[in-house]
Each structure stands twice: as C-alpha cells, then as structure tokens.
Short mmCIF file of C-alpha atoms in Angstrom, two decimals:
data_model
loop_
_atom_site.label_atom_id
_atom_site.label_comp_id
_atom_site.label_asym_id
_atom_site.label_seq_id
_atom_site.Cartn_x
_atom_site.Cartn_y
_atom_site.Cartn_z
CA UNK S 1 15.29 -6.60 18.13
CA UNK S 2 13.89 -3.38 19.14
CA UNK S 3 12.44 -1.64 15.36
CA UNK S 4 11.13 1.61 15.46
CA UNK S 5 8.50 2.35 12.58
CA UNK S 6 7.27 5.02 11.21
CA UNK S 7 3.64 5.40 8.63
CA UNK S 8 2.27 8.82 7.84
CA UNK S 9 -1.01 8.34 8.72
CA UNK S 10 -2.71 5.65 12.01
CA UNK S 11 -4.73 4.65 11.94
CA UNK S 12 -5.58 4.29 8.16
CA UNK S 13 -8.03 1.21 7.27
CA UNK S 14 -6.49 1.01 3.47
CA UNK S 15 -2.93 0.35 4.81
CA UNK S 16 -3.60 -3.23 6.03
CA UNK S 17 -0.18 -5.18 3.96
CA UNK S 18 1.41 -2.50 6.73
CA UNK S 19 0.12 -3.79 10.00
CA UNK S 20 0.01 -7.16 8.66
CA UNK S 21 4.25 -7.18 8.84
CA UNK S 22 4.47 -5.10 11.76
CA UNK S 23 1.74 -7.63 13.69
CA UNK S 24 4.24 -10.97 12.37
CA UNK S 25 7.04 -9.08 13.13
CA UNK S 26 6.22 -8.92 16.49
CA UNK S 27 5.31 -12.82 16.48
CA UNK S 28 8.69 -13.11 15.07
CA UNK S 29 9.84 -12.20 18.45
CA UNK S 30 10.47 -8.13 17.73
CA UNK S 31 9.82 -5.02 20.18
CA UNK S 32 7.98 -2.42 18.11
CA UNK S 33 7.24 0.94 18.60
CA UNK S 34 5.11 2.67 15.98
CA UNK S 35 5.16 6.77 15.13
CA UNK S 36 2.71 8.51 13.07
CA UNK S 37 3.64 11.87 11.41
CA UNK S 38 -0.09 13.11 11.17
CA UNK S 39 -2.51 13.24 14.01
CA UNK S 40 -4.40 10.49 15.20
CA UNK S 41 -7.14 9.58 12.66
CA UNK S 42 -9.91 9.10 15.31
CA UNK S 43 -12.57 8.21 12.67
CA UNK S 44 -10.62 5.35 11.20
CA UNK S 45 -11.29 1.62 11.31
CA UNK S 46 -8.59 -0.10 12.47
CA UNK S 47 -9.47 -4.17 11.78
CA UNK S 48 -9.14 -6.48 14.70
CA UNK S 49 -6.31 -8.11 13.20
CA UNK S 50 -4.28 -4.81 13.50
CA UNK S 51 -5.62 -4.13 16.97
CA UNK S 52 -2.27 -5.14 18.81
CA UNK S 53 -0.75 -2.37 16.80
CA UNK S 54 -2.42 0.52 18.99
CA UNK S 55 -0.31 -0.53 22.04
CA UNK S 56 3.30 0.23 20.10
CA UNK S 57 2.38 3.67 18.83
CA UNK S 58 4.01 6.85 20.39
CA UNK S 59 2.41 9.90 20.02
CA UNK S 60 4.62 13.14 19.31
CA UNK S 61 3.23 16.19 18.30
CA UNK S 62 4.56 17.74 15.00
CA UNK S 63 4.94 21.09 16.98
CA UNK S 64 4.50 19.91 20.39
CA UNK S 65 7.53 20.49 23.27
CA UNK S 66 9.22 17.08 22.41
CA UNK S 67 9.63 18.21 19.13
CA UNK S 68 10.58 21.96 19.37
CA UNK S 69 12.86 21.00 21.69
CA UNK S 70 14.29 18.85 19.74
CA UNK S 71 14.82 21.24 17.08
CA UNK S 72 16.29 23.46 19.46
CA UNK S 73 19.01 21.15 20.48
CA UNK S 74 19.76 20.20 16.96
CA UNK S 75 20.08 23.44 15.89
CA UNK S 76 22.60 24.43 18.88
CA UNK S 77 24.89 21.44 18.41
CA UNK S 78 24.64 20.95 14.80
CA UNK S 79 23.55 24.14 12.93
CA UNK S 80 25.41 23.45 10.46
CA UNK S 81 24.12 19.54 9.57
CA UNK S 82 20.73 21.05 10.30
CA UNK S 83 21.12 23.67 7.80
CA UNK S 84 22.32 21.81 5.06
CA UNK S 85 19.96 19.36 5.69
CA UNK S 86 16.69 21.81 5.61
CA UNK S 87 18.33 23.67 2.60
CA UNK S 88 18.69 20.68 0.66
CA UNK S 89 14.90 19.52 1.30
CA UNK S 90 13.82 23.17 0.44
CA UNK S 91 15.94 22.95 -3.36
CA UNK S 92 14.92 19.51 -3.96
CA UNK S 93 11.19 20.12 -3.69
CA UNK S 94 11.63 23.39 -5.31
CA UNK S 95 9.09 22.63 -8.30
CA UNK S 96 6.76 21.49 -5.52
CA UNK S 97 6.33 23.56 -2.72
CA UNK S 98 3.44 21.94 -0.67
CA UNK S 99 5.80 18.89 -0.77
CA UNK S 100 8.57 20.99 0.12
CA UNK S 101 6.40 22.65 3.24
CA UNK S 102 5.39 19.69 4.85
CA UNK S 103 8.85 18.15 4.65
CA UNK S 104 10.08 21.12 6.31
CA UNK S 105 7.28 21.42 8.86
CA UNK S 106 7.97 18.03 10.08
CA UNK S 107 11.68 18.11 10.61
CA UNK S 108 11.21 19.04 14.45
CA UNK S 109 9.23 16.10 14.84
CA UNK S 110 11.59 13.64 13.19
CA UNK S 111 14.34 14.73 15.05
CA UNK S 112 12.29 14.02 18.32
CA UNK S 113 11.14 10.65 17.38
CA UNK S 114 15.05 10.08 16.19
CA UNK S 115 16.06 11.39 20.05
CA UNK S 116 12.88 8.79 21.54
CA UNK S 117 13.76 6.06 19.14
CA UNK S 118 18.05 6.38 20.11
CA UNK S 119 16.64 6.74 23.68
CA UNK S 120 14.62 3.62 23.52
CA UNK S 121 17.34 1.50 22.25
CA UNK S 122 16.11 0.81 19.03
CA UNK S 123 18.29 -1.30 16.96
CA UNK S 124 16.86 0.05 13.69
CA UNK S 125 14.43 2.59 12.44
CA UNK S 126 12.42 1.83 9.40
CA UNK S 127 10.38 3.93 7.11
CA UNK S 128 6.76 2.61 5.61
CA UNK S 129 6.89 4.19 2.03
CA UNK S 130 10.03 6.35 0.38
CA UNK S 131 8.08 10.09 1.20
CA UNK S 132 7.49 11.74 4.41
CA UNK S 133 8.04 8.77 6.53
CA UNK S 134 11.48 8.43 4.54
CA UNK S 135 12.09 12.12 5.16
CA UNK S 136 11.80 11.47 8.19
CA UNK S 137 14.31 8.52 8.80
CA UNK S 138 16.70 10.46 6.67
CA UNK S 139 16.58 13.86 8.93
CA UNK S 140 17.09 11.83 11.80
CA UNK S 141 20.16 9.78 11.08
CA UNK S 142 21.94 12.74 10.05
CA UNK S 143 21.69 14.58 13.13
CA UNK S 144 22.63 11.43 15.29
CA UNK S 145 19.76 9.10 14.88
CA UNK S 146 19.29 5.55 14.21
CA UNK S 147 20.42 3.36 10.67
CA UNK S 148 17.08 3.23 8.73
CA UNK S 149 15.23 1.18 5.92
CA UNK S 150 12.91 2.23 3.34
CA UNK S 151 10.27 0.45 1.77
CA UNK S 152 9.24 1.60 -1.72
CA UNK S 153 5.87 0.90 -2.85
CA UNK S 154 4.24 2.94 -5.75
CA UNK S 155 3.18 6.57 -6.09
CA UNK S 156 5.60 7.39 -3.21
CA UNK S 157 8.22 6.99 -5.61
CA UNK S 158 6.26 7.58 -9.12
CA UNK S 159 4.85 10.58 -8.10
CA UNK S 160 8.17 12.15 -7.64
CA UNK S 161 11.84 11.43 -7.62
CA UNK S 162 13.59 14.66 -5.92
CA UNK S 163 15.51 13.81 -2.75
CA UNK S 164 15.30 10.50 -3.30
CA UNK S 165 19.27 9.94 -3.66
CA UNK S 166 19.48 11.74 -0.88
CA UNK S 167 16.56 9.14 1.22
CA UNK S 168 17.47 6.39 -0.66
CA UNK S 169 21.48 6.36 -0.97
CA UNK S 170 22.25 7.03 3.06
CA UNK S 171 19.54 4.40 3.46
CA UNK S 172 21.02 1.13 5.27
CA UNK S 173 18.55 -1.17 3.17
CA UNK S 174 15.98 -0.31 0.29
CA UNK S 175 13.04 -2.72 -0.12
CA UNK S 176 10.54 -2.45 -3.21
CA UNK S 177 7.69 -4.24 -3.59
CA UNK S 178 7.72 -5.28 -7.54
CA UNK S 179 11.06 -6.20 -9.85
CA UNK S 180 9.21 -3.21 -11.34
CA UNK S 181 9.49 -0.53 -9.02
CA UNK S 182 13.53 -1.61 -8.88
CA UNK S 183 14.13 -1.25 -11.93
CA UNK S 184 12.57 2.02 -12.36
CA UNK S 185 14.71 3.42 -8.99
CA UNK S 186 17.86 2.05 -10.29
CA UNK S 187 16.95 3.60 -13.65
CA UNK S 188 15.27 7.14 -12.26
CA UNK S 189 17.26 7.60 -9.35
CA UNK S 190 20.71 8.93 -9.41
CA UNK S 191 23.48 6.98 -7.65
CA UNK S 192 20.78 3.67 -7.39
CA UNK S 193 22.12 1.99 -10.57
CA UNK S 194 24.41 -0.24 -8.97
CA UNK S 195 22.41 -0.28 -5.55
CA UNK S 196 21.44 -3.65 -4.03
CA UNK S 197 17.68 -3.72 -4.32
CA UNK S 198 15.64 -6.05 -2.43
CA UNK S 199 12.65 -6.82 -3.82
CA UNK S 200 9.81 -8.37 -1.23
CA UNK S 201 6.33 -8.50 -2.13
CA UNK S 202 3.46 -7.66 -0.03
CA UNK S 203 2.04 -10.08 1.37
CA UNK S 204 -0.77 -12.14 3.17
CA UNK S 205 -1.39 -15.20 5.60
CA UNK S 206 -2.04 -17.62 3.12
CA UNK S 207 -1.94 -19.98 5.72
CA UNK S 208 -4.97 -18.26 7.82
CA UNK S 209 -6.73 -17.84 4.50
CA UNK S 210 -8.42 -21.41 3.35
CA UNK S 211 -9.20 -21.31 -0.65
CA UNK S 212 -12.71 -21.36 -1.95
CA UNK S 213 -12.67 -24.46 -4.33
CA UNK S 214 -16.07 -23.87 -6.07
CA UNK S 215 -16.50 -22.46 -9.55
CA UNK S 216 -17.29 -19.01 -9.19
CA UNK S 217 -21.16 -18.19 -9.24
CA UNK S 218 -22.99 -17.19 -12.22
CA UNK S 219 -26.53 -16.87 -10.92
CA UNK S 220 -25.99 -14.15 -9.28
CA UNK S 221 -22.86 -13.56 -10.84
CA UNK S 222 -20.95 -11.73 -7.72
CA UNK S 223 -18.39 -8.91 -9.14
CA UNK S 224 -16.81 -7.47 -5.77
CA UNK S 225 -14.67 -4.19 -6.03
CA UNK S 226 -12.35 -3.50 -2.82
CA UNK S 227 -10.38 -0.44 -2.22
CA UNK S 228 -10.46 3.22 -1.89
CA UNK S 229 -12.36 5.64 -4.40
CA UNK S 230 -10.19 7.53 -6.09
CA UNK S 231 -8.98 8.36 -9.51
CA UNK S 232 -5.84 5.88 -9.76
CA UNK S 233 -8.29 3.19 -8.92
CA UNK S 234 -10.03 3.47 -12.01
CA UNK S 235 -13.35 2.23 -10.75
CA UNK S 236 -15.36 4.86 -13.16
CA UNK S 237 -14.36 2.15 -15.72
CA UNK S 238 -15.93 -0.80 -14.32
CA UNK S 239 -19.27 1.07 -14.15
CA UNK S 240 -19.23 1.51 -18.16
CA UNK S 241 -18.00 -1.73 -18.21
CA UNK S 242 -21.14 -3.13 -16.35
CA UNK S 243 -23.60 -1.09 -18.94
CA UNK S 244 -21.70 -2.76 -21.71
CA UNK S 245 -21.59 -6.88 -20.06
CA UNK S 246 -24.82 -6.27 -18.04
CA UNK S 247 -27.45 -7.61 -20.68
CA UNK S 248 -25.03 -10.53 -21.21
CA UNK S 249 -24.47 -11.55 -17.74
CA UNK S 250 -27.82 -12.24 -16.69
CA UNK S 251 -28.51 -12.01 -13.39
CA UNK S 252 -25.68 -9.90 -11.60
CA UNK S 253 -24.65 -7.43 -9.00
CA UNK S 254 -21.11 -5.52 -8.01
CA UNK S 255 -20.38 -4.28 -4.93
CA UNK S 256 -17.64 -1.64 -3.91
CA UNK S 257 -16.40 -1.43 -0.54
CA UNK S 258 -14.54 1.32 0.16
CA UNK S 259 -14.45 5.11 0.47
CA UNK S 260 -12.73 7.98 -0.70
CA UNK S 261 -12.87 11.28 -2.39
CA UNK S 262 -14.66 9.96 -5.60
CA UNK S 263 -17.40 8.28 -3.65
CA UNK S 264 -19.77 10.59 -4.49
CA UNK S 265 -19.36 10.99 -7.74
CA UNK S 266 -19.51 7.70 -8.65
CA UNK S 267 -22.35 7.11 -6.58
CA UNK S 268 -24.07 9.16 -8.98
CA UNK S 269 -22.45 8.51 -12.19
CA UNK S 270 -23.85 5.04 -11.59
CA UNK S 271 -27.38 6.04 -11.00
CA UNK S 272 -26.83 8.41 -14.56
CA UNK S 273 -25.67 4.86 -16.53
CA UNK S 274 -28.69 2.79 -14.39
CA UNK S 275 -26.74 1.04 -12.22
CA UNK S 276 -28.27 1.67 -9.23
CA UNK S 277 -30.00 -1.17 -8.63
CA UNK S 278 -27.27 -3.49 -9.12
CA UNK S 279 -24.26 -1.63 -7.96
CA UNK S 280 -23.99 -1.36 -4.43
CA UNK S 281 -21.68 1.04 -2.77
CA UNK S 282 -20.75 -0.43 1.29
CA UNK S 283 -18.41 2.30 2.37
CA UNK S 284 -15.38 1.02 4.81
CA UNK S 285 -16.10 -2.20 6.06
CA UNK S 286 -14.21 -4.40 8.80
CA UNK S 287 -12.11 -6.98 7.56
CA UNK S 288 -14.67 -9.87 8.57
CA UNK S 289 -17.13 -8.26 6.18
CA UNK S 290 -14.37 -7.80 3.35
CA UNK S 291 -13.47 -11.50 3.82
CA UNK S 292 -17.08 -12.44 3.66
CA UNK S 293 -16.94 -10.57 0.11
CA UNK S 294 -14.54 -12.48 -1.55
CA UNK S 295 -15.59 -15.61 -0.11
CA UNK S 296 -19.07 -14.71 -2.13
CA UNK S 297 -17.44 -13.27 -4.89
CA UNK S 298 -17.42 -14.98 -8.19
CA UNK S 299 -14.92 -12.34 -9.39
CA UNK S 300 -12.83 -9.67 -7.95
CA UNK S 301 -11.90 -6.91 -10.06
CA UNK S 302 -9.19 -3.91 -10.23
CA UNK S 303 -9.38 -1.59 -12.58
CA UNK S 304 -6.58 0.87 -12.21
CA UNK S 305 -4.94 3.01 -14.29
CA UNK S 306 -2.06 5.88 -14.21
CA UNK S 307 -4.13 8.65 -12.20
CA UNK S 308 -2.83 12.49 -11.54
CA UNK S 309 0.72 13.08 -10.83
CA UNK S 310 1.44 9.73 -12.18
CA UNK S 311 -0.38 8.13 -9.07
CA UNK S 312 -0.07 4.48 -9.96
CA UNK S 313 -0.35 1.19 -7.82
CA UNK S 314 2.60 -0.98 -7.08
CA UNK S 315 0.45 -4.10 -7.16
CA UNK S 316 -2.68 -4.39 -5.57
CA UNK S 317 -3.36 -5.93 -2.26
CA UNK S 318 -6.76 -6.82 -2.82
CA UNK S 319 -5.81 -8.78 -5.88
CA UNK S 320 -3.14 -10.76 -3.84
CA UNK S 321 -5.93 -11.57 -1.24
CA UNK S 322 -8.29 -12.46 -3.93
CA UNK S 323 -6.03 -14.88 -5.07
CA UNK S 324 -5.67 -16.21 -1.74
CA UNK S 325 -9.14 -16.94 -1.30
CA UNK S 326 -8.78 -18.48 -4.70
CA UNK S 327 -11.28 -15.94 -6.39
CA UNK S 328 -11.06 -15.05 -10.34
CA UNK S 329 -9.24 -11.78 -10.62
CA UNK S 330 -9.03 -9.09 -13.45
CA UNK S 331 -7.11 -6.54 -13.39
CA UNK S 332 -4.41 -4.21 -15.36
CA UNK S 333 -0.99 -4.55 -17.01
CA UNK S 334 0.49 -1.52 -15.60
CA UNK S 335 3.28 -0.71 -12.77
CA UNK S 336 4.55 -4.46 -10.92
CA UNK S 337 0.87 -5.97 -11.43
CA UNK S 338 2.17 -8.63 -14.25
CA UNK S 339 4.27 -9.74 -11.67
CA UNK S 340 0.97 -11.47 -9.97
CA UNK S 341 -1.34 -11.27 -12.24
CA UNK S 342 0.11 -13.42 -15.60
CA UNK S 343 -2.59 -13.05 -18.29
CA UNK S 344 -5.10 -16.03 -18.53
CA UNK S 345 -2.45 -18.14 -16.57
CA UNK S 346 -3.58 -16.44 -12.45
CA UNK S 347 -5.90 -13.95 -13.77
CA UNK S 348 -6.57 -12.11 -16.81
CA UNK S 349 -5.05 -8.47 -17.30
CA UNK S 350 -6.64 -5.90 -19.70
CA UNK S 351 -5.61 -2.59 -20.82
CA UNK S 352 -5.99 0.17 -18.24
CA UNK S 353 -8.75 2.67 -19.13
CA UNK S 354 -10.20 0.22 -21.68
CA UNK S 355 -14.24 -0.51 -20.42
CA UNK S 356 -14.57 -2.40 -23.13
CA UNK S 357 -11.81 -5.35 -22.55
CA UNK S 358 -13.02 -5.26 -18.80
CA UNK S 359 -16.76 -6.49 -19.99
CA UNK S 360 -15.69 -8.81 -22.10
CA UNK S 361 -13.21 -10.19 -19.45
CA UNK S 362 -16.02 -10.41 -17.21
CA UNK S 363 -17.88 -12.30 -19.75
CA UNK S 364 -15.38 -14.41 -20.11
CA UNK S 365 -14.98 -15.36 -16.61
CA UNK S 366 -19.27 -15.64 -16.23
CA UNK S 367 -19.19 -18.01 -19.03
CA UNK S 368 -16.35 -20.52 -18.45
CA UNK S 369 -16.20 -20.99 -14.39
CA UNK S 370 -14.36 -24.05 -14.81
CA UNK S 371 -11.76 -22.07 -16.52
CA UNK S 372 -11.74 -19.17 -14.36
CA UNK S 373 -11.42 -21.55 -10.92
CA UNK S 374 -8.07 -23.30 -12.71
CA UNK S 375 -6.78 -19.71 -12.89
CA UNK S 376 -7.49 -18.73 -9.67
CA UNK S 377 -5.91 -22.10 -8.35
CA UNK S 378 -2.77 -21.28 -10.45
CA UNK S 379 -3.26 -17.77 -8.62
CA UNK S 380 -3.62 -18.94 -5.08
CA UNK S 381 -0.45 -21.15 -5.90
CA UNK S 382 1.79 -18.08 -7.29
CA UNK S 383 0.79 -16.19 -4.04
CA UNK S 384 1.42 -19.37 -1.54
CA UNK S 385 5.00 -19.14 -3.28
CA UNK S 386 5.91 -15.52 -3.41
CA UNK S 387 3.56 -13.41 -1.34
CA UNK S 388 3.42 -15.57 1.87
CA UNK S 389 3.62 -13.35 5.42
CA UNK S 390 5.93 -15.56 7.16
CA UNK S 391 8.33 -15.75 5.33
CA UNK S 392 8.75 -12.44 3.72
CA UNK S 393 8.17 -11.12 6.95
CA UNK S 394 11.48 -13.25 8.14
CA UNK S 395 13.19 -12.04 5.32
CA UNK S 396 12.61 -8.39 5.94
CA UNK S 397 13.60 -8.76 9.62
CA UNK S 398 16.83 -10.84 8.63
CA UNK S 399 18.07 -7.43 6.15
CA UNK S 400 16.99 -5.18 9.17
CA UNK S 401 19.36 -7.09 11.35
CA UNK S 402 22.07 -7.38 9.05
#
C-alpha cells in the first residue's frame, strides 16, 4: 500500500508515538511518503529510531511554484469547489482568525501535495492530528484528491471544534486515541453521533522494551519528569510538590528532560522554592538518554492539567512508556488518562493542579516499593495488552485499506 502522510511540523522530537507507526508501518510492508506543512525544523532532534523517516518526506513549499500552481489549476477548473471550500474555512474559524489565516494560507500547498500524492499512486492519504494536517486532507479530496483518515488525539480537537464536521464527516475513517476523546466527538461534533469511531491507542514496542523488575529506588529516590515545558504539562506543580515531600523523602533528586516555552521560568521558579540543587533540568535529550532515565527512575511522574484554550493531553506517551519499562507512574484523572492509568491498580492518579496529593503520592510510592513495583507490573501488563505497536499498527493499516 502506498500511504501518504501528512504532520504539521518534521522534524519535531516530542512527536515520537508518530514516527513510531509510520516506522512499523513500513515494516508492515507499506510505501510511505511523508509531507510537512511547516518548514523543515533544522534544529530538531530526530531519535535514531525515527531516522528511516527522513528518506519518505517530500518537501513542498507553502508558497513555492508546486503549490501556486496548484492553486492556479484548481481555481481554473473548479472555482466554484474552491470557493466554497475557502469560504467555508474562512466562516468556520470566524471567532478565530489566526486559525482561520493559516488554514487559508496553506490551501495552495494542500492542493499540491493532493496533485503529488494522486500522482504518486497513493492508495490513501492520512492526516496526523484533526487540525491543519486534517485541513489539509479535507481541501484536497474535494478538489480531486485522495480518500483520507484522521487521527484525533487531544487539544487538536479540545481546543476547538469548528470545521470539524466538515474534516471529520467526508473523512473515510476517524481514529481517536482514548474511548474519551470518542465520546466527546460524537457528543461535540455535529453529524458524529452515530459515526463509527475507532478507538486505537498510542502505542509502544513493548516487545523491544524489557521491564525493570526491581523495586523502585529510595536512596536516591529517582523522580524523572519527561516531556515538553509548557503550561498543559503542569510541571510548576511538581516543583511545590517537591518543597512539600522533600524533607520526607530523604535523599532525592527529579530530573526534567525536555524543553519548551516555560523552561525558563521554571528554571527559576525552582531556584525561588530551593530546588536547585536537586532538580535538574536536561533540555531535549536522544531517546537512548530518555530510556536510560526511566530505566533509573524509581518514579515517573505527569502532572498535567487543563492549560489555555482548553489545551489538554489525550493520554500521555511518556506514561505508557513508563509503564513499559515497568516504572511507578503518577499522574492525573483528566481527558483519556484513566484509561491507562487505573488508580492504585497501574499507577496512582491525583487531582490535576493539586501539589499537595502529588507529594503525598510520591510518598507513598518512596515508602512502599514493593507496592509500587506490583502496580507498575499490573501497568506494564495493561500496556502489553492494549498499547502494543504491532498490533495496533496492523489494525490501523487494515481500516486504511478497507
């Protein structure tokens, strides 16, 4: 099967559960070719798993020739598809006009990678999150271009829910990534009611992934943070949690690796609290490093809450991975996370916002190790059986062929 993809952004180091499917698609025996709607983000790691990736990408300029021209045919065979399509993007995103601006801008270049994508003989075209790269798909199959797929993930559809009927309902297959982000499309979104759902976690390679089967350290008692720095992540949290558990937990450190736009000021928020000696912030690390990490970690931690604009995670991939390496997790009960994390049965969920249950869960997993290893074995078990690669990799490749 020849599948055309398209991301918004490549290389981008946080986006790993995306190159992780496209790599075992390709294992799987399909022909990929990858489009980015951004420029090329030279100053991105891209981990050595992902490498293979950089050989399906085709570059097309969002205003280049390819693309205006494009337009220009478009526009002189269909002006009136074209149009109506532009108009409707333009009232949709009315009440948010930056959205509505860059979903305009990149209609050229969607028709051209819907021209290159038809051209190349792809069987299917499908769309990494329900926003721009869904815009995208959607422009392009109504001016001739291939049947496309749409997977839904979090604040791509929390954030806002104009034009999705439009994305969503001409869309040949809609995947989510949590029973909870179905139900709130089928609930939010106007004709998706009745709409056949498929829900299909992310995922890892459980099977490349062998469990630690220790109790998790208490002396240094490892608390390992992984994921970008920003506001939905909810990391300023787990610093006043540390002030509150730090005289309890003896001797202890945390590290975060990651970046983002709230590195630096939680950089210094946790030399205000006194942290600094025992918070330790890595930046973006390769994906040996971050594997390292939870190997050493006695727990991994995810403090997110409902950020901005109702930025919210689906669930967390670095709480599916810490289960796979069979690490205590904590974490919170919001969006699809209850779906992997099951209070005190594969992890323990707290309130989000609330610094005060995270220290005490912390405590809770410093003082019983024993306890906290049986619920990461329960953990690692939950994600063997629903959040395995293969096989929800075959599954998404069997509804792209149907």
């Amino acid at each position: 099967m020849k599948l055309a993809v398209i991301v918004t952004e490549y290389p981008k180091s946080t986006e790993t559960f995306i190159y992780r499917d496209l790599v075992k698609f390709a294992e799987l025996g399909a022909e990929i070719r990858l489009y980015h709607l951004t420029p090329f983000r030279h100053g991105q790691t891209l981990h050595a798993f992902a490498e293979p990736t950089r050989n399906w990408v085709r570059p097309i300029g969002l205003f280049g020739r390819s693309a205006l021209a494009a337009f220009v045919r478009a526009a002189l065979r269909h002006p009136l598809i074209l149009g109506g399509t532009m108009l409707r993007i333009a009232f949709a995103y009315r009440m948010h006009p930056k959205i509505a601006l860059k979903s305009l801008a990149l209609v050229p270049k969607a028709l051209a990678l819907a021209e290159d994508a038809r051209a190349w003989g792809a069987y299917h075209v499908h769309a990494e999150f329900a926003g721009h790269p869904a815009t995208a798909a959607w422009v392009g199959r109504r001016l001739g271009g291939p049947a496309y797929s749409v997977s839904c993930r979090a604040h791509d559809i929390f954030r806002t829910q104009q034009l999705l009927d439009a994305k969503l309902g001409e869309a040949a297959m809609i995947r989510t990534v949590s029973d909870f982000g179905r139900a709130f499309l089928q609930d939010k979104v106007a004709g998706l009611a009745a709409r056949d759902i498929q829900v299909i976690h992310s995922s890892v390679d459980v099977t490349r992934i062998a469990p630690v089967d220790t109790p998790p350290a208490t002396a240094p008692f490892r608390i390992l943070y992984v994921g970008a720095l920003e506001p939905k992540k909810g990391v300023q949290y787990l610093l006043d949690a540390l002030v509150m558990a730090g005289p309890s937990l003896g001797d202890w450190c945390c590290d975060l690796i990651g970046h983002g736009p709230s590195a630096d000021a939680l950089r210094a928020r946790a030399q205000a609290l006194g942290l600094s000696d025992q918070v330790r912030f890595h930046g973006m690390q390769p994906f040996e490093a971050v594997a390292a990490a939870y190997r050493q970690a006695s727990v991994c931690v995810a403090p997110s809450i409902i950020g901005p604009d109702g930025r919210q995670e689906g669930i967390p991939n670095v709480m599916i991975e810490a289960l796979a390496y069979q690490r205590p997790a904590i974490t919170t009960a919001i969006s699809g996370i209850p779906e992997l994390i099951r209070d005190g049965d594969t992890g323990l969920l707290i309130p989000p916002g609330d610094a005060r249950a995270l220290a005490d869960a912390l405590l809770r997993v410093q003082r019983d190790p024993q306890a906290a290893l049986d619920m990461a074995r329960r953990g690692r078990a939950h994600v063997e059986a629903e959040f395995d690669l293969a096989v929800n990799a075959a599954r998404q490749l069997a509804l792209f062929a149907g």
